[in-house]
mmCIF file of C-alpha atoms in Angstrom:
data_model
loop_
_atom_site.group_PDB
_atom_site.id
_atom_site.type_symbol
_atom_site.label_atom_id
_atom_site.label_comp_id
_atom_site.label_asym_id
_atom_site.label_seq_id
_atom_site.Cartn_x
_atom_site.Cartn_y
_atom_site.Cartn_z
ATOM 1 C CA SER A 1353 85.084 107.947 116.755
ATOM 2 C CA ASP A 1354 88.417 107.854 114.938
ATOM 3 C CA SER A 1355 87.378 108.762 111.395
ATOM 4 C CA LYS A 1356 89.328 111.214 109.270
ATOM 5 C CA ASP A 1357 86.673 113.942 109.536
ATOM 6 C CA GLU A 1358 86.603 113.848 113.341
ATOM 7 C CA ILE A 1359 90.403 113.942 113.547
ATOM 8 C CA ILE A 1360 90.526 116.944 111.179
ATOM 9 C CA ALA A 1361 87.784 118.706 113.151
ATOM 10 C CA GLY A 1362 89.685 118.148 116.401
ATOM 11 C CA TYR A 1363 92.914 119.339 114.841
ATOM 12 C CA GLU A 1364 91.215 122.456 113.451
ATOM 13 C CA ALA A 1365 89.846 123.187 116.922
ATOM 14 C CA GLY A 1366 93.427 123.298 118.221
ATOM 15 C CA ALA A 1367 93.684 119.792 119.710
ATOM 16 C CA ASP A 1368 97.097 118.341 120.523
ATOM 17 C CA ASP A 1369 95.838 114.780 120.794
ATOM 18 C CA TYR A 1370 92.766 112.666 120.097
ATOM 19 C CA ILE A 1371 91.454 110.033 122.492
ATOM 20 C CA ILE A 1372 88.942 107.362 121.499
ATOM 21 C CA LYS A 1373 86.800 105.006 123.580
ATOM 22 C CA PRO A 1374 87.247 102.805 125.493
ATOM 23 C CA LEU A 1375 89.285 105.146 127.687
ATOM 24 C CA HIS A 1376 91.733 103.593 130.143
ATOM 25 C CA HIS A 1377 92.977 105.381 133.250
ATOM 26 C CA ASP A 1378 96.691 104.746 132.645
ATOM 27 C CA ALA A 1379 96.457 105.782 128.990
ATOM 28 C CA LEU A 1380 94.709 109.037 129.942
ATOM 29 C CA LEU A 1381 97.385 109.900 132.500
ATOM 30 C CA ALA A 1382 100.149 109.156 129.988
ATOM 31 C CA LYS A 1383 98.566 111.349 127.308
ATOM 32 C CA VAL A 1384 97.934 114.216 129.725
ATOM 33 C CA ALA A 1385 101.542 114.054 130.940
ATOM 34 C CA ARG A 1386 102.871 114.022 127.385
ATOM 35 C CA ASN A 1387 100.766 116.962 126.251
ATOM 36 C CA ALA A 1388 101.602 118.927 129.406
ATOM 37 C CA SER A 1389 105.226 118.436 128.413
ATOM 38 C CA LEU A 1390 104.451 119.708 124.899
ATOM 39 C CA ILE A 1391 102.911 122.881 126.334
ATOM 40 C CA HIS A 1392 105.984 123.430 128.504
ATOM 41 C CA GLN A 1393 108.262 122.980 125.466
ATOM 42 C CA ARG A 1394 106.190 125.468 123.472
ATOM 43 C CA ARG A 1395 106.565 128.073 126.182
ATOM 44 C CA GLU A 1396 110.327 127.557 126.268
ATOM 45 C CA ALA A 1397 110.512 127.752 122.472
ATOM 46 C CA ALA A 1398 108.502 130.983 122.494
ATOM 47 C CA LEU A 1399 111.055 132.560 124.839
ATOM 48 C CA LEU A 1400 113.852 131.701 122.402
ATOM 49 C CA ARG A 1401 112.241 133.361 119.382
ATOM 50 C CA THR A 1402 114.023 136.471 118.232
ATOM 51 C CA GLY A 1403 110.865 138.204 117.117
ATOM 52 C CA PRO A 1404 108.397 138.215 114.243
ATOM 53 C CA GLN A 1405 109.750 137.631 110.772
ATOM 54 C CA THR A 1406 109.427 140.372 108.215
ATOM 55 C CA GLU A 1407 108.098 140.151 104.687
ATOM 56 C CA GLU A 1408 111.647 140.305 103.333
ATOM 57 C CA THR A 1409 112.659 137.107 105.106
ATOM 58 C CA ARG A 1410 109.878 135.027 103.550
ATOM 59 C CA PHE A 1411 110.643 132.432 100.973
ATOM 60 C CA THR A 1412 113.909 133.808 99.586
ATOM 61 C CA GLN A 1413 115.741 130.561 98.881
ATOM 62 C CA PRO A 1414 115.317 129.584 95.212
ATOM 63 C CA TYR A 1415 114.449 126.054 94.167
ATOM 64 C CA ALA A 1416 117.742 125.526 92.324
ATOM 65 C CA ARG A 1417 119.737 126.123 95.494
ATOM 66 C CA PHE A 1418 117.541 123.783 97.482
ATOM 67 C CA ALA A 1419 117.872 121.010 94.883
ATOM 68 C CA GLN A 1420 121.646 121.444 94.803
ATOM 69 C CA GLU A 1421 122.019 121.329 98.593
ATOM 70 C CA LEU A 1422 119.677 118.335 98.840
ATOM 71 C CA LYS A 1423 122.180 116.223 96.901
ATOM 72 C CA SER A 1424 124.519 116.183 99.899
ATOM 73 C CA SER A 1425 121.825 114.787 102.228
ATOM 74 C CA THR A 1426 122.575 111.134 102.974
ATOM 75 C CA SER A 1427 120.086 110.533 105.812
ATOM 76 C CA LEU A 1428 116.392 111.150 106.423
ATOM 77 C CA PRO A 1429 117.007 113.761 109.173
ATOM 78 C CA ALA A 1430 119.268 115.625 106.741
ATOM 79 C CA VAL A 1431 116.567 115.537 104.047
ATOM 80 C CA ALA A 1432 113.974 116.845 106.518
ATOM 81 C CA GLU A 1433 116.300 119.641 107.638
ATOM 82 C CA LYS A 1434 116.843 120.749 104.031
ATOM 83 C CA ILE A 1435 113.059 121.011 103.586
ATOM 84 C CA PHE A 1436 112.751 122.933 106.854
ATOM 85 C CA SER A 1437 115.462 125.312 105.684
ATOM 86 C CA VAL A 1438 113.098 126.609 102.993
ATOM 87 C CA THR A 1439 109.859 126.417 104.995
ATOM 88 C CA ARG A 1440 111.371 128.485 107.802
ATOM 89 C CA ARG A 1441 112.231 131.199 105.288
ATOM 90 C CA ALA A 1442 108.582 131.196 104.275
ATOM 91 C CA SER A 1443 107.553 131.607 107.930
ATOM 92 C CA ILE A 1444 105.487 128.425 107.875
ATOM 93 C CA SER A 1445 105.454 125.647 110.462
ATOM 94 C CA CYS A 1446 105.662 122.138 109.019
ATOM 95 C CA ARG A 1447 105.677 118.447 109.818
ATOM 96 C CA ILE A 1448 107.213 115.793 107.558
ATOM 97 C CA GLN A 1449 106.408 112.118 107.097
ATOM 98 C CA ILE A 1450 108.915 109.938 105.198
ATOM 99 C CA PHE A 1451 108.195 106.337 104.258
ATOM 100 C CA MET A 1452 111.326 104.297 103.611
ATOM 101 C CA GLN A 1453 112.114 100.585 103.785
ATOM 102 C CA GLY A 1454 108.683 99.734 105.124
ATOM 103 C CA GLN A 1455 108.530 102.186 108.017
ATOM 104 C CA PHE A 1456 107.501 105.781 108.726
ATOM 105 C CA SER A 1457 109.741 108.502 110.108
ATOM 106 C CA TYR A 1458 108.382 111.814 111.381
ATOM 107 C CA PHE A 1459 110.077 115.198 111.712
ATOM 108 C CA SER A 1460 108.969 118.601 112.967
ATOM 109 C CA ASP A 1461 110.636 121.957 112.501
ATOM 110 C CA ASP A 1462 110.346 122.839 116.195
ATOM 111 C CA GLY A 1463 110.802 119.370 117.735
ATOM 112 C CA LEU A 1464 107.171 119.338 118.905
ATOM 113 C CA LEU A 1465 105.348 116.582 117.057
ATOM 114 C CA GLN A 1466 101.757 116.118 118.183
ATOM 115 C CA PRO A 1467 100.248 112.602 118.095
ATOM 116 C CA ILE A 1468 97.240 113.890 116.183
ATOM 117 C CA GLU A 1469 99.551 115.126 113.424
ATOM 118 C CA THR A 1470 101.155 111.712 112.863
ATOM 119 C CA ASN A 1471 97.680 110.183 112.860
ATOM 120 C CA LEU A 1472 96.474 112.743 110.351
ATOM 121 C CA LEU A 1473 99.439 112.202 108.012
ATOM 122 C CA GLU A 1474 98.844 108.459 108.103
ATOM 123 C CA GLN A 1475 95.126 108.924 107.387
ATOM 124 C CA MET A 1476 95.770 111.281 104.471
ATOM 125 C CA ARG A 1477 98.598 109.313 102.868
ATOM 126 C CA GLY A 1478 97.624 108.419 99.326
ATOM 127 C CA GLN A 1479 94.603 110.782 99.341
ATOM 128 C CA GLY A 1480 95.842 112.935 96.467
ATOM 129 C CA LEU A 1481 98.668 115.352 95.792
ATOM 130 C CA VAL A 1482 97.256 118.306 97.762
ATOM 131 C CA TYR A 1483 94.666 118.336 100.545
ATOM 132 C CA GLN A 1484 93.737 121.658 102.120
ATOM 133 C CA PHE A 1485 91.562 122.388 105.152
ATOM 134 C CA GLY A 1486 91.601 125.802 106.761
ATOM 135 C CA LYS A 1487 95.159 127.028 107.017
ATOM 136 C CA ARG A 1488 96.449 123.448 106.930
ATOM 137 C CA THR A 1489 97.774 121.907 103.744
ATOM 138 C CA ILE A 1490 99.056 118.373 103.162
ATOM 139 C CA ILE A 1491 101.250 117.608 100.143
ATOM 140 C CA ASN A 1492 101.565 113.886 99.403
ATOM 141 C CA PHE A 1493 104.108 112.074 97.308
ATOM 142 C CA GLU A 1494 104.916 108.361 97.317
ATOM 143 C CA GLN A 1495 107.528 108.513 100.061
ATOM 144 C CA VAL A 1496 107.448 112.079 101.395
ATOM 145 C CA SER A 1497 104.459 113.986 102.788
ATOM 146 C CA LEU A 1498 104.473 117.552 104.127
ATOM 147 C CA LEU A 1499 101.949 119.025 106.555
ATOM 148 C CA VAL A 1500 101.900 122.831 106.560
ATOM 149 C CA ARG A 1501 100.239 124.069 109.742
ATOM 150 C CA ASN A 1502 99.826 127.751 108.858
ATOM 151 C CA MET A 1503 99.551 128.432 105.134
ATOM 152 C CA PRO A 1504 99.216 132.207 104.654
ATOM 153 C CA ASP A 1505 95.758 133.253 103.439
ATOM 154 C CA ASP A 1506 96.117 137.025 103.409
ATOM 155 C CA ASN A 1507 97.680 137.049 99.927
ATOM 156 C CA PRO A 1508 96.098 134.501 97.527
ATOM 157 C CA GLU A 1509 98.681 135.057 94.795
ATOM 158 C CA TYR A 1510 101.586 134.547 97.187
ATOM 159 C CA SER A 1511 99.880 131.472 98.720
ATOM 160 C CA ALA A 1512 99.456 129.897 95.268
ATOM 161 C CA GLN A 1513 103.112 130.528 94.428
ATOM 162 C CA LEU A 1514 104.198 129.147 97.780
ATOM 163 C CA LEU A 1515 102.082 126.011 97.311
ATOM 164 C CA ASP A 1516 103.565 125.440 93.857
ATOM 165 C CA PHE A 1517 107.066 125.875 95.250
ATOM 166 C CA LEU A 1518 106.388 123.440 98.115
ATOM 167 C CA ILE A 1519 105.034 120.845 95.674
ATOM 168 C CA HIS A 1520 108.330 121.027 93.772
ATOM 169 C CA VAL A 1521 110.331 120.864 97.004
ATOM 170 C CA VAL A 1522 108.455 117.803 98.284
ATOM 171 C CA GLY A 1523 108.545 116.144 94.854
ATOM 172 C CA THR A 1524 112.304 116.626 94.574
ATOM 173 C CA SER A 1525 112.740 115.335 98.123
ATOM 174 C CA ASP A 1526 110.639 112.296 97.251
ATOM 175 C CA ILE A 1527 112.941 111.481 94.316
ATOM 176 C CA HIS A 1528 115.982 111.943 96.548
ATOM 177 C CA VAL A 1529 114.564 109.619 99.234
ATOM 178 C CA HIS A 1530 113.864 107.053 96.525
ATOM 179 C CA LEU A 1531 117.514 107.307 95.417
ATOM 180 C CA LEU A 1532 118.684 106.929 99.025
ATOM 181 C CA GLN A 1533 116.582 103.790 99.328
ATOM 182 C CA GLN A 1534 118.106 102.412 96.131
ATOM 183 C CA LEU A 1535 121.605 103.155 97.441
ATOM 184 C CA LEU A 1536 120.816 101.274 100.655
ATOM 185 C CA GLN A 1537 119.464 98.371 98.637
ATOM 186 C CA GLN A 1538 122.590 98.403 96.467
ATOM 187 C CA LYS A 1539 124.734 98.443 99.597
ATOM 188 C CA ASP A 1540 122.821 95.472 100.992
ATOM 189 C CA MET A 1541 123.174 93.702 97.633
ATOM 190 C CA LYS A 1542 126.928 94.333 97.572
ATOM 191 C CA GLU A 1543 127.257 92.953 101.087
ATOM 192 C CA THR A 1544 125.242 89.904 100.043
ATOM 193 C CA LEU A 1545 127.405 89.404 96.946
ATOM 194 C CA LYS A 1546 130.565 89.816 99.023
ATOM 195 C CA SER A 1547 129.326 87.187 101.458
ATOM 196 C CA ALA A 1548 128.467 84.885 98.546
ATOM 197 C CA ALA A 1549 131.907 85.471 96.998
ATOM 198 C CA ASP A 1550 133.620 84.638 100.300
ATOM 199 C CA THR A 1551 131.589 81.445 100.587
ATOM 200 C CA LEU A 1552 132.403 80.452 96.996
ATOM 201 C CA GLN A 1553 136.061 81.212 97.633
ATOM 202 C CA PHE A 1554 136.022 78.803 100.556
ATOM 203 C CA ILE A 1555 134.282 76.161 98.431
ATOM 204 C CA HIS A 1556 136.836 76.734 95.685
ATOM 205 C CA GLN A 1557 139.719 76.192 98.096
ATOM 206 C CA GLU A 1558 138.140 72.984 99.339
ATOM 207 C CA PHE A 1559 137.563 71.880 95.754
ATOM 208 C CA SER A 1560 141.178 72.601 94.824
ATOM 209 C CA GLN A 1561 142.438 70.613 97.803
ATOM 210 C CA HIS A 1562 140.102 67.801 96.853
ATOM 211 C CA SER A 1563 141.454 67.777 93.279
ATOM 212 C CA SER A 1564 144.984 67.662 94.618
ATOM 213 C CA ARG A 1565 144.130 64.716 96.870
ATOM 214 C CA VAL A 1566 142.521 62.890 93.918
ATOM 215 C CA ASN A 1567 145.736 63.264 91.918
ATOM 216 C CA GLN A 1568 147.741 61.922 94.816
ATOM 217 C CA VAL A 1569 145.433 58.914 95.167
ATOM 218 C CA LEU A 1570 145.626 58.183 91.428
ATOM 219 C CA ASP A 1571 149.421 58.298 91.494
ATOM 220 C CA SER A 1572 149.469 56.082 94.579
ATOM 221 C CA VAL A 1573 147.113 53.526 93.014
ATOM 222 C CA ALA A 1574 149.206 53.291 89.845
ATOM 223 C CA LEU A 1575 152.428 52.950 91.811
ATOM 224 C CA ASP A 1576 151.047 50.320 94.211
ATOM 225 C CA PHE A 1577 149.576 48.308 91.372
ATOM 226 C CA ASN A 1578 152.871 48.166 89.449
ATOM 227 C CA ARG A 1579 154.781 47.240 92.621
ATOM 228 C CA ASN A 1580 152.469 44.432 93.640
ATOM 229 C CA LEU A 1581 151.530 42.987 90.249
ATOM 230 C CA ASP A 1582 154.203 40.252 90.456
ATOM 231 C CA LYS A 1583 152.919 39.140 93.861
ATOM 232 C CA LEU A 1584 149.581 38.171 92.365
ATOM 233 C CA GLN A 1585 151.218 35.374 90.325
ATOM 234 C CA LEU A 1586 148.907 35.916 87.366
ATOM 235 C CA THR A 1587 149.188 34.321 83.971
ATOM 236 C CA ASP A 1588 150.260 36.511 81.095
ATOM 237 C CA SER A 1589 146.706 36.827 79.810
ATOM 238 C CA GLN A 1590 145.373 37.630 83.302
ATOM 239 C CA GLU A 1591 148.113 40.175 83.820
ATOM 240 C CA ASP A 1592 147.364 41.819 80.460
ATOM 241 C CA PHE A 1593 143.663 41.935 81.343
ATOM 242 C CA MET A 1594 144.318 43.553 84.703
ATOM 243 C CA ILE A 1595 146.737 46.093 83.229
ATOM 244 C CA THR A 1596 144.261 46.984 80.491
ATOM 245 C CA LEU A 1597 141.422 47.264 83.019
ATOM 246 C CA ILE A 1598 143.422 49.481 85.352
ATOM 247 C CA ASP A 1599 144.642 51.650 82.482
ATOM 248 C CA ASP A 1600 141.090 52.160 81.218
ATOM 249 C CA ARG A 1601 139.805 53.113 84.675
ATOM 250 C CA MET A 1602 142.782 55.375 85.295
ATOM 251 C CA ARG A 1603 142.137 57.183 81.998
ATOM 252 C CA GLU A 1604 138.491 57.651 82.982
ATOM 253 C CA LEU A 1605 139.528 59.042 86.348
ATOM 254 C CA MET A 1606 142.068 61.328 84.711
ATOM 255 C CA GLU A 1607 139.394 62.604 82.326
ATOM 256 C CA LEU A 1608 137.045 63.271 85.234
ATOM 257 C CA ASN A 1609 139.826 65.077 87.068
ATOM 258 C CA LYS A 1610 140.536 67.176 83.958
ATOM 259 C CA GLN A 1611 136.870 68.161 83.848
ATOM 260 C CA ALA A 1612 137.050 69.025 87.538
ATOM 261 C CA MET A 1613 140.032 71.282 86.870
ATOM 262 C CA HIS A 1614 138.056 72.999 84.094
ATOM 263 C CA ILE A 1615 135.179 73.559 86.516
ATOM 264 C CA GLU A 1616 137.666 74.923 89.030
ATOM 265 C CA GLU A 1617 138.982 77.441 86.490
ATOM 266 C CA ASN A 1618 135.454 78.599 85.643
ATOM 267 C CA MET A 1619 134.651 78.916 89.326
ATOM 268 C CA GLN A 1620 137.741 81.038 89.896
ATOM 269 C CA ASP A 1621 136.761 83.351 87.016
ATOM 270 C CA PHE A 1622 133.236 83.640 88.416
ATOM 271 C CA ILE A 1623 134.536 84.510 91.889
ATOM 272 C CA ARG A 1624 136.921 87.095 90.423
ATOM 273 C CA ASN A 1625 134.084 88.787 88.478
ATOM 274 C CA LEU A 1626 131.816 88.651 91.517
ATOM 275 C CA LEU A 1627 134.405 90.336 93.711
ATOM 276 C CA GLN A 1628 134.884 93.088 91.126
ATOM 277 C CA LYS A 1629 131.165 93.883 91.227
ATOM 278 C CA THR A 1630 131.262 94.352 95.024
ATOM 279 C CA ARG A 1631 133.929 97.044 94.878
#
């Protein structure tokens, strides 16, 4: 069974992973090896601890300082580390899930992320702002979710204040992640606009060369016609007709070329404005 209730029950019992049927030999070996590695890492981490934290070291970083420092975070790992900087002061162990640009990223404060925890965060996403079970608490926002593994229960007043603080921390982080996503989208849009401007610039150059060639052809046609008119041995009326016909067509072509030059000027202005927006 892989329902939410069974996963929570397994997690509450102290499970590091959750295996469902059908069970395959290779998958079992891989999971056992991974969790054996997790146990080894925990033992090493325990040796590096400097000792139990005192009451004075709990939760001393104010929200204003956190919000100010968060502004300098330009990546998801940096955002997660800013959150961990306050949760460590509160002596709580946490896991973070961040949803950005269509994919999930996971972070743990000790580098030991259990598969059951990622599964649990995915199951509980969108299940309300706060979900509590035992000492575990999940705080959900649109893009950032926080799993607290050991909420203190010996002081109800302190626990309530801590929960309220964490809600503000996660909410502020969620807004910041949303802004980061917008900045990435703006960056992608600027790159797209720059590419479009470069393409239009190339088209404009081709168009300008084309207009120049049209002018050359028109001048050549007029010159060749005047040079070779006598060779046609036309009557005066025929010659007048041909001259009038050529003049009319030349004026039409000149008018079309003038319109093309106007289009070229507008295109140049458009490209100039487009390039300014990409800076």
